[in-house]
Amino acid sequence: MMMLGPIGFTAPWLLLGLAALPLLWLLLRAVPPAPIRRRFPGVALLLGLKDEEVEAARTPWWLLALRLLALAAAIIGFAGPVLNPQRAEPGTGPLLIVADASWASAGNWRARTDRMERALNAAEQAGRRVALISLSEPPFVMPEFSDAQSVALSLPGVQPQPWMAQKFDAATMLPQGKFDTLWLSDGLVRPDRAVVLTALQARGTVTVWQSQLPVLALGAARVEDGALVVPALASAPPPSPREVAAIGRDPAGIERELARLPLDFAGKTSTDLRFDLPPELRNRITRLEISGLRSAGAVSLTDDAIKRRKVAILSGARTREGLQLLSPTHYLHEALAPTADLIDGTLEDVLGADPDVIILADMADLPEQAKLHDWVEKGGLLIRFAGPRMANADLDADTLLPVRLRAGGRSIGGAMSWGAPRGLAPFPEGSPFAGLSVPDDVTVKAQIMAEPAPDLAEHTIASLVDGTPLVTRAKLGQGALVLFHVSANAEWSSLPLSVLFPQMLERLAVSARPNAPEVADLAGQTWVPQKLLDGFGRLRDAGEAAGVPGEDLAKAVAGPKLQPGIYAADDRAVALNALGRDATLTPARWPATVVVEGATVTQETPLKGWLLALALGALMLDILAALALSGKLWGPRAIKMAALVAALVLAGFTPPQARAEMSEARAIEAASNVVLAAMPSGDPEVDKISLAGLRGLSAVLRQRTTVEPSAPMMVDLENDDLAVFTFIYWPITEGQTAPTPLEYAKLNRYLRGGGMILFDTRDADVAGFGEATPTGRRLQALAAPLDIPPLAPIPPDHVLTRTFYLLQDFPGRYDGTIWVEAPPADAERADGMPFRNLNDGVTPVVIGGNNWTEAWAIDARGRPTFPVGRGRTGERQREIANRFGVNLIMHVLTGNYKSDQVHVPALLERLGQ
């Protein structure tokens, strides 16, 4: 293909005809020849006569130009011009394909593999030898060039890894000799990129393929002031905001979305998201992820750093039977039980359990003060409460107090009596309690006073309205000491009776340990992986993966020997994320000597048709011009001829009737993955529920199967190609408009091509009593033009009962009968088979009225939108509805796969036969 700027020609030799146009101009100017002048007297008799036929002495120049234009357009058109043609790969020598293949490449991995496939196809046509290197898994030996077809067979084995590209020794690992390079960059700076690039440029031409979209990632989550904070990074400000979802298990043990926040960088490359959740909900979160982005960097795994703490509670007094409300530990247990694992026992016992927090209620004499001191220095949090024993004790030798205390206490009736109990002052900025509202009914009537000191204000994190300390804190090694200057029960204050009390304890408990474990915390143990992330951000079981030393895990740098995931030792769990600590995402910059391709490929446009149409139009104008010059354009005959020419012109230039087509972007989005679609019902509220239900079913599929559907779509029958949709849900309403004949033809092609439609009349709560409902009658009218096979109630051995789950009921929000394609009349059970071979393919329709989408529907936080039944029975019905949805989609994708003989042993075992 010859290129002239952005235009290429498939038959460029035809352009030689353009060289003949000047000669043609001269020939046309010479025809007809100039007249010869002769004197003839008889010509005088012709004077005054009118010549009805006029013939020009010479062809006008503008008519010649029009004819040459028509001829030039025809010559160029037949030469096969194409605007922005897809060029073949240049070069004739060997080709080295280098792929970063890191987690940053996973978001658009399909586009990267397409680019590599194009390069391999071009190399195969040119007879070039090819080698492929993945920098996330550098080769141990120098790669060798082989034929392009062999490399293409190994291409599916190249996948993005959940770590950054590794260091590559270009001096010893690059092939010898000259070769060109295609480098698929992940878009991020790496330390040795310049060295590798220099080595590659010394071998030949380097072309870089790099996506124009910024790289996004999440850092390790941490807890600050009771909120879960997730850092988000970007290599450049994203063009549009995204969302971050918090995923965890609900009380039934089912993984679902627990919370969601918008992610807007506001023109920056980093931001923090704060999930302000109740402790019970925060403890359930297992990971956070950027919605719609498949990448290990877009996932932030959580571990014990944000979950329940082990809290030991000890008291210096014994609880008297029947007087629990007076016990110093009663209110502590009530406040911490929902959010922490509580430990009881002696001080020596609880130190052996290595708790995160130890709370001492009115304990003055500490029997294990030295051991307790060492425990705090290593990162423990010691919280102490005052009381009568502490007020009457000599605390000069006590080294585990944040401030020095005065002997005795401050109370009504004493030497320093108050006129009235005092309230709490607002919490200052910098205090762990900052942001908590102080109830007006919380008052203090007795407290232990702190000795005045220059640094007392620095240690005070809560005070009374008169400025006296209520809570003080001081650092001790890696840990901290906290003292409440009031008792843990209601004798000295009403604080333990208020909602503020558990909030303050929660704020203190979450700061008990550093969010990132240090080397000393992990050293000396082998940490065994429980779950591992792949490059696309999918969490899978680690299987028999080997453990790693704690010293390596503490570095928090993912690589081939230390994959991102969840690691456990004893009863602790530590998360290793793809994005390391203090990581930044810096976009890669390439020198001007390197050709950089983008992820977007310009669409090629053939110009042949347009040029030939131009030539035809010019010839039409030439006919009209010739008629005008000859004087035949006017008169009765001329009018008829003009009408004929106009008809020909209109026939040639009338644009074809615009045919509605599915947009390319929508078609690619639907065809690139499994997509669940909903048919418009004519009722916006029903359509909204349909999409929410399919969104909930998609979430269940992602959580429980290897199917990861894209966002649900609403079908546009007029424009969409239905073949790209995996499954269509069709809710029936009374006033629903029937499709047009062309749309019915589309639907019939979809059903014949293996598609499935679930018709839902949503009336099983009232149907089944012998009379058709309005939606049932509407379904009959809508389905009449469709090629639907004979139907029957679903038999107990239908493949839908076992495609994924073993089911015998198929409820939605209601529980009624469903209808599927009727089994053959001669269907029999084969020997050794627990079911009949009913249908070879997929039943094209499933009809029912169980209102499945309301059972599947979830809101933005991943919570069920509509109630199903009552109590546990209703939730069980919702679970069966979700399982039916999974079976339905697996049936669409696998057909009668679960009817094969090979599955019989496993199915018999599960059926208990």
Short mmCIF file of N, CA, C and O in Angstrom, two decimals, residues 280-341:
data_model
loop_
_atom_site.label_atom_id
_atom_site.label_comp_id
_atom_site.label_asym_id
_atom_site.label_seq_id
_atom_site.Cartn_x
_atom_site.Cartn_y
_atom_site.Cartn_z
N GLU A 280 -19.00 -2.21 63.91
CA GLU A 280 -19.44 -3.55 63.52
C GLU A 280 -19.35 -3.75 62.01
O GLU A 280 -18.97 -4.81 61.53
N LEU A 281 -19.66 -2.69 61.26
CA LEU A 281 -19.61 -2.79 59.80
C LEU A 281 -18.18 -2.71 59.30
O LEU A 281 -17.79 -3.45 58.38
N ARG A 282 -17.38 -1.86 59.92
CA ARG A 282 -15.99 -1.74 59.50
C ARG A 282 -15.22 -3.04 59.72
O ARG A 282 -14.37 -3.43 58.92
N ASN A 283 -15.54 -3.74 60.80
CA ASN A 283 -14.85 -5.01 61.08
C ASN A 283 -15.13 -6.07 60.03
O ASN A 283 -14.37 -7.03 59.90
N ARG A 284 -16.21 -5.92 59.27
CA ARG A 284 -16.57 -6.93 58.27
C ARG A 284 -15.88 -6.71 56.93
O ARG A 284 -15.89 -7.59 56.08
N ILE A 285 -15.31 -5.54 56.71
CA ILE A 285 -14.72 -5.23 55.41
C ILE A 285 -13.47 -6.08 55.19
O ILE A 285 -12.59 -6.14 56.03
N THR A 286 -13.43 -6.75 54.04
CA THR A 286 -12.27 -7.57 53.67
C THR A 286 -11.42 -6.93 52.58
O THR A 286 -10.24 -7.22 52.47
N ARG A 287 -12.02 -6.09 51.77
CA ARG A 287 -11.24 -5.41 50.73
C ARG A 287 -12.00 -4.19 50.24
O ARG A 287 -13.21 -4.08 50.42
N LEU A 288 -11.25 -3.28 49.63
CA LEU A 288 -11.83 -2.11 48.97
C LEU A 288 -11.34 -2.12 47.53
O LEU A 288 -10.19 -2.49 47.27
N GLU A 289 -12.17 -1.72 46.61
CA GLU A 289 -11.79 -1.78 45.20
C GLU A 289 -12.42 -0.63 44.43
O GLU A 289 -13.50 -0.14 44.77
N ILE A 290 -11.70 -0.19 43.40
CA ILE A 290 -12.23 0.83 42.49
C ILE A 290 -13.19 0.14 41.54
O ILE A 290 -12.81 -0.77 40.80
N SER A 291 -14.42 0.53 41.56
CA SER A 291 -15.45 -0.13 40.77
C SER A 291 -15.15 0.01 39.27
O SER A 291 -14.77 1.08 38.81
N GLY A 292 -15.33 -1.08 38.57
CA GLY A 292 -15.16 -1.07 37.13
C GLY A 292 -13.73 -1.13 36.65
O GLY A 292 -13.48 -1.03 35.45
N LEU A 293 -12.76 -1.29 37.54
CA LEU A 293 -11.35 -1.34 37.15
C LEU A 293 -10.77 -2.68 37.59
O LEU A 293 -10.69 -2.97 38.78
N ARG A 294 -10.38 -3.51 36.63
CA ARG A 294 -9.85 -4.83 36.93
C ARG A 294 -8.33 -4.74 37.02
O ARG A 294 -7.63 -4.76 36.01
N SER A 295 -7.83 -4.61 38.22
CA SER A 295 -6.40 -4.48 38.43
C SER A 295 -6.09 -4.76 39.89
O SER A 295 -6.86 -4.38 40.77
N ALA A 296 -4.96 -5.44 40.13
CA ALA A 296 -4.56 -5.69 41.51
C ALA A 296 -4.28 -4.39 42.24
O ALA A 296 -4.50 -4.29 43.45
N GLY A 297 -3.81 -3.38 41.53
CA GLY A 297 -3.56 -2.09 42.16
C GLY A 297 -4.83 -1.38 42.57
O GLY A 297 -4.80 -0.52 43.46
N ALA A 298 -5.95 -1.73 41.95
CA ALA A 298 -7.24 -1.10 42.28
C ALA A 298 -7.91 -1.77 43.46
O ALA A 298 -9.04 -1.42 43.79
N VAL A 299 -7.23 -2.74 44.10
CA VAL A 299 -7.79 -3.47 45.24
C VAL A 299 -6.90 -3.22 46.46
O VAL A 299 -5.68 -3.30 46.38
N SER A 300 -7.52 -2.90 47.56
CA SER A 300 -6.81 -2.74 48.83
C SER A 300 -7.36 -3.76 49.82
O SER A 300 -8.52 -3.67 50.23
N LEU A 301 -6.53 -4.73 50.16
CA LEU A 301 -6.94 -5.77 51.11
C LEU A 301 -6.81 -5.24 52.53
O LEU A 301 -5.90 -4.46 52.84
N THR A 302 -7.68 -5.67 53.40
CA THR A 302 -7.63 -5.27 54.80
C THR A 302 -7.24 -6.46 55.67
O THR A 302 -7.39 -7.61 55.27
N ASP A 303 -6.74 -6.17 56.84
CA ASP A 303 -6.30 -7.23 57.75
C ASP A 303 -6.67 -6.86 59.18
O ASP A 303 -7.58 -6.05 59.40
N ASP A 304 -5.92 -7.41 60.12
CA ASP A 304 -6.24 -7.18 61.53
C ASP A 304 -6.08 -5.72 61.94
O ASP A 304 -6.57 -5.31 63.00
N ALA A 305 -5.37 -4.93 61.11
CA ALA A 305 -5.13 -3.53 61.49
C ALA A 305 -6.42 -2.73 61.59
O ALA A 305 -6.47 -1.72 62.29
N ILE A 306 -7.48 -3.15 60.90
CA ILE A 306 -8.73 -2.39 60.96
C ILE A 306 -9.85 -3.19 61.62
O ILE A 306 -10.99 -2.74 61.67
N LYS A 307 -9.53 -4.39 62.10
CA LYS A 307 -10.59 -5.26 62.60
C LYS A 307 -10.61 -5.28 64.13
O LYS A 307 -9.95 -4.48 64.78
N ARG A 308 -11.32 -6.20 64.66
CA ARG A 308 -11.54 -6.28 66.11
C ARG A 308 -10.22 -6.41 66.86
O ARG A 308 -9.35 -7.18 66.47
N ARG A 309 -10.10 -5.66 67.92
CA ARG A 309 -8.91 -5.73 68.77
C ARG A 309 -9.15 -6.71 69.92
O ARG A 309 -10.29 -6.91 70.36
N LYS A 310 -8.06 -7.27 70.42
CA LYS A 310 -8.13 -8.07 71.64
C LYS A 310 -7.93 -7.13 72.82
O LYS A 310 -6.89 -6.49 72.94
N VAL A 311 -8.96 -7.06 73.65
CA VAL A 311 -8.94 -6.13 74.78
C VAL A 311 -9.09 -6.92 76.07
O VAL A 311 -10.04 -7.70 76.23
N ALA A 312 -8.12 -6.74 76.97
CA ALA A 312 -8.18 -7.37 78.29
C ALA A 312 -8.70 -6.35 79.30
O ALA A 312 -8.25 -5.21 79.33
N ILE A 313 -9.67 -6.78 80.11
CA ILE A 313 -10.26 -5.90 81.12
C ILE A 313 -10.01 -6.51 82.50
O ILE A 313 -10.39 -7.66 82.75
N LEU A 314 -9.36 -5.75 83.39
CA LEU A 314 -9.07 -6.21 84.75
C LEU A 314 -9.55 -5.16 85.75
O LEU A 314 -9.59 -3.96 85.45
N SER A 315 -9.88 -5.64 86.93
CA SER A 315 -10.38 -4.74 87.97
C SER A 315 -9.72 -5.11 89.29
O SER A 315 -9.39 -6.28 89.55
N GLY A 316 -9.57 -4.08 90.12
CA GLY A 316 -9.01 -4.33 91.44
C GLY A 316 -10.03 -4.76 92.45
O GLY A 316 -9.71 -5.06 93.60
N ALA A 317 -11.33 -4.79 92.05
CA ALA A 317 -12.39 -5.16 92.99
C ALA A 317 -13.15 -6.36 92.45
O ALA A 317 -13.26 -6.57 91.25
N ARG A 318 -13.67 -7.17 93.35
CA ARG A 318 -14.49 -8.31 92.96
C ARG A 318 -15.94 -7.86 92.77
O ARG A 318 -16.45 -7.03 93.51
N THR A 319 -16.55 -8.44 91.78
CA THR A 319 -17.96 -8.12 91.52
C THR A 319 -18.84 -8.83 92.53
O THR A 319 -18.76 -10.05 92.69
N ARG A 320 -19.67 -8.05 93.21
CA ARG A 320 -20.58 -8.64 94.19
C ARG A 320 -21.80 -9.18 93.45
O ARG A 320 -22.34 -8.55 92.54
N GLU A 321 -22.22 -10.35 93.86
CA GLU A 321 -23.33 -11.02 93.20
C GLU A 321 -24.59 -10.15 93.25
O GLU A 321 -24.97 -9.64 94.29
N GLY A 322 -25.20 -10.00 92.09
CA GLY A 322 -26.43 -9.23 92.00
C GLY A 322 -26.21 -7.74 91.89
O GLY A 322 -27.16 -6.98 91.79
N LEU A 323 -24.95 -7.29 91.92
CA LEU A 323 -24.66 -5.86 91.85
C LEU A 323 -23.77 -5.55 90.64
O LEU A 323 -22.77 -4.84 90.75
N GLN A 324 -24.11 -6.13 89.48
CA GLN A 324 -23.27 -5.94 88.30
C GLN A 324 -23.19 -4.47 87.89
O GLN A 324 -22.17 -4.00 87.39
N LEU A 325 -24.26 -3.71 88.12
CA LEU A 325 -24.24 -2.32 87.70
C LEU A 325 -23.24 -1.49 88.48
O LEU A 325 -22.84 -0.40 88.05
N LEU A 326 -22.85 -1.97 89.65
CA LEU A 326 -21.84 -1.27 90.44
C LEU A 326 -20.43 -1.75 90.14
O LEU A 326 -19.45 -1.19 90.64
N SER A 327 -20.30 -2.80 89.35
CA SER A 327 -18.99 -3.35 89.03
C SER A 327 -18.20 -2.37 88.18
O SER A 327 -18.74 -1.77 87.24
N PRO A 328 -16.92 -2.19 88.45
CA PRO A 328 -16.11 -1.28 87.62
C PRO A 328 -15.97 -1.75 86.18
O PRO A 328 -15.65 -0.94 85.30
N THR A 329 -16.19 -3.05 85.91
CA THR A 329 -15.97 -3.57 84.55
C THR A 329 -17.27 -3.75 83.76
O THR A 329 -17.22 -4.06 82.57
N HIS A 330 -18.42 -3.59 84.42
CA HIS A 330 -19.68 -3.88 83.71
C HIS A 330 -19.87 -3.00 82.49
O HIS A 330 -20.16 -3.48 81.38
N TYR A 331 -19.70 -1.70 82.66
CA TYR A 331 -19.92 -0.79 81.54
C TYR A 331 -18.83 -0.93 80.48
O TYR A 331 -19.08 -0.69 79.28
N LEU A 332 -17.64 -1.34 80.87
CA LEU A 332 -16.57 -1.58 79.90
C LEU A 332 -16.92 -2.77 79.00
O LEU A 332 -16.73 -2.72 77.78
N HIS A 333 -17.43 -3.84 79.62
CA HIS A 333 -17.84 -5.00 78.84
C HIS A 333 -18.97 -4.63 77.88
O HIS A 333 -18.97 -5.03 76.70
N GLU A 334 -19.95 -3.88 78.37
CA GLU A 334 -21.08 -3.51 77.52
C GLU A 334 -20.65 -2.63 76.35
O GLU A 334 -21.17 -2.74 75.23
N ALA A 335 -19.68 -1.75 76.59
CA ALA A 335 -19.26 -0.81 75.55
C ALA A 335 -18.37 -1.47 74.49
O ALA A 335 -18.44 -1.12 73.31
N LEU A 336 -17.54 -2.43 74.90
CA LEU A 336 -16.54 -3.00 73.99
C LEU A 336 -16.94 -4.32 73.37
O LEU A 336 -16.35 -4.73 72.37
N ALA A 337 -17.90 -5.02 73.94
CA ALA A 337 -18.25 -6.35 73.43
C ALA A 337 -18.64 -6.34 71.95
O ALA A 337 -18.27 -7.26 71.21
N PRO A 338 -19.37 -5.34 71.44
CA PRO A 338 -19.73 -5.39 70.01
C PRO A 338 -18.56 -5.19 69.06
O PRO A 338 -18.64 -5.59 67.91
N THR A 339 -17.47 -4.57 69.50
CA THR A 339 -16.40 -4.20 68.58
C THR A 339 -15.07 -4.84 68.89
O THR A 339 -14.11 -4.66 68.13
N ALA A 340 -14.93 -5.58 69.98
CA ALA A 340 -13.63 -6.12 70.37
C ALA A 340 -13.80 -7.53 70.93
O ALA A 340 -14.88 -7.92 71.36
N ASP A 341 -12.70 -8.28 70.89
CA ASP A 341 -12.65 -9.60 71.53
C ASP A 341 -12.12 -9.39 72.95
O ASP A 341 -10.96 -8.98 73.12
#
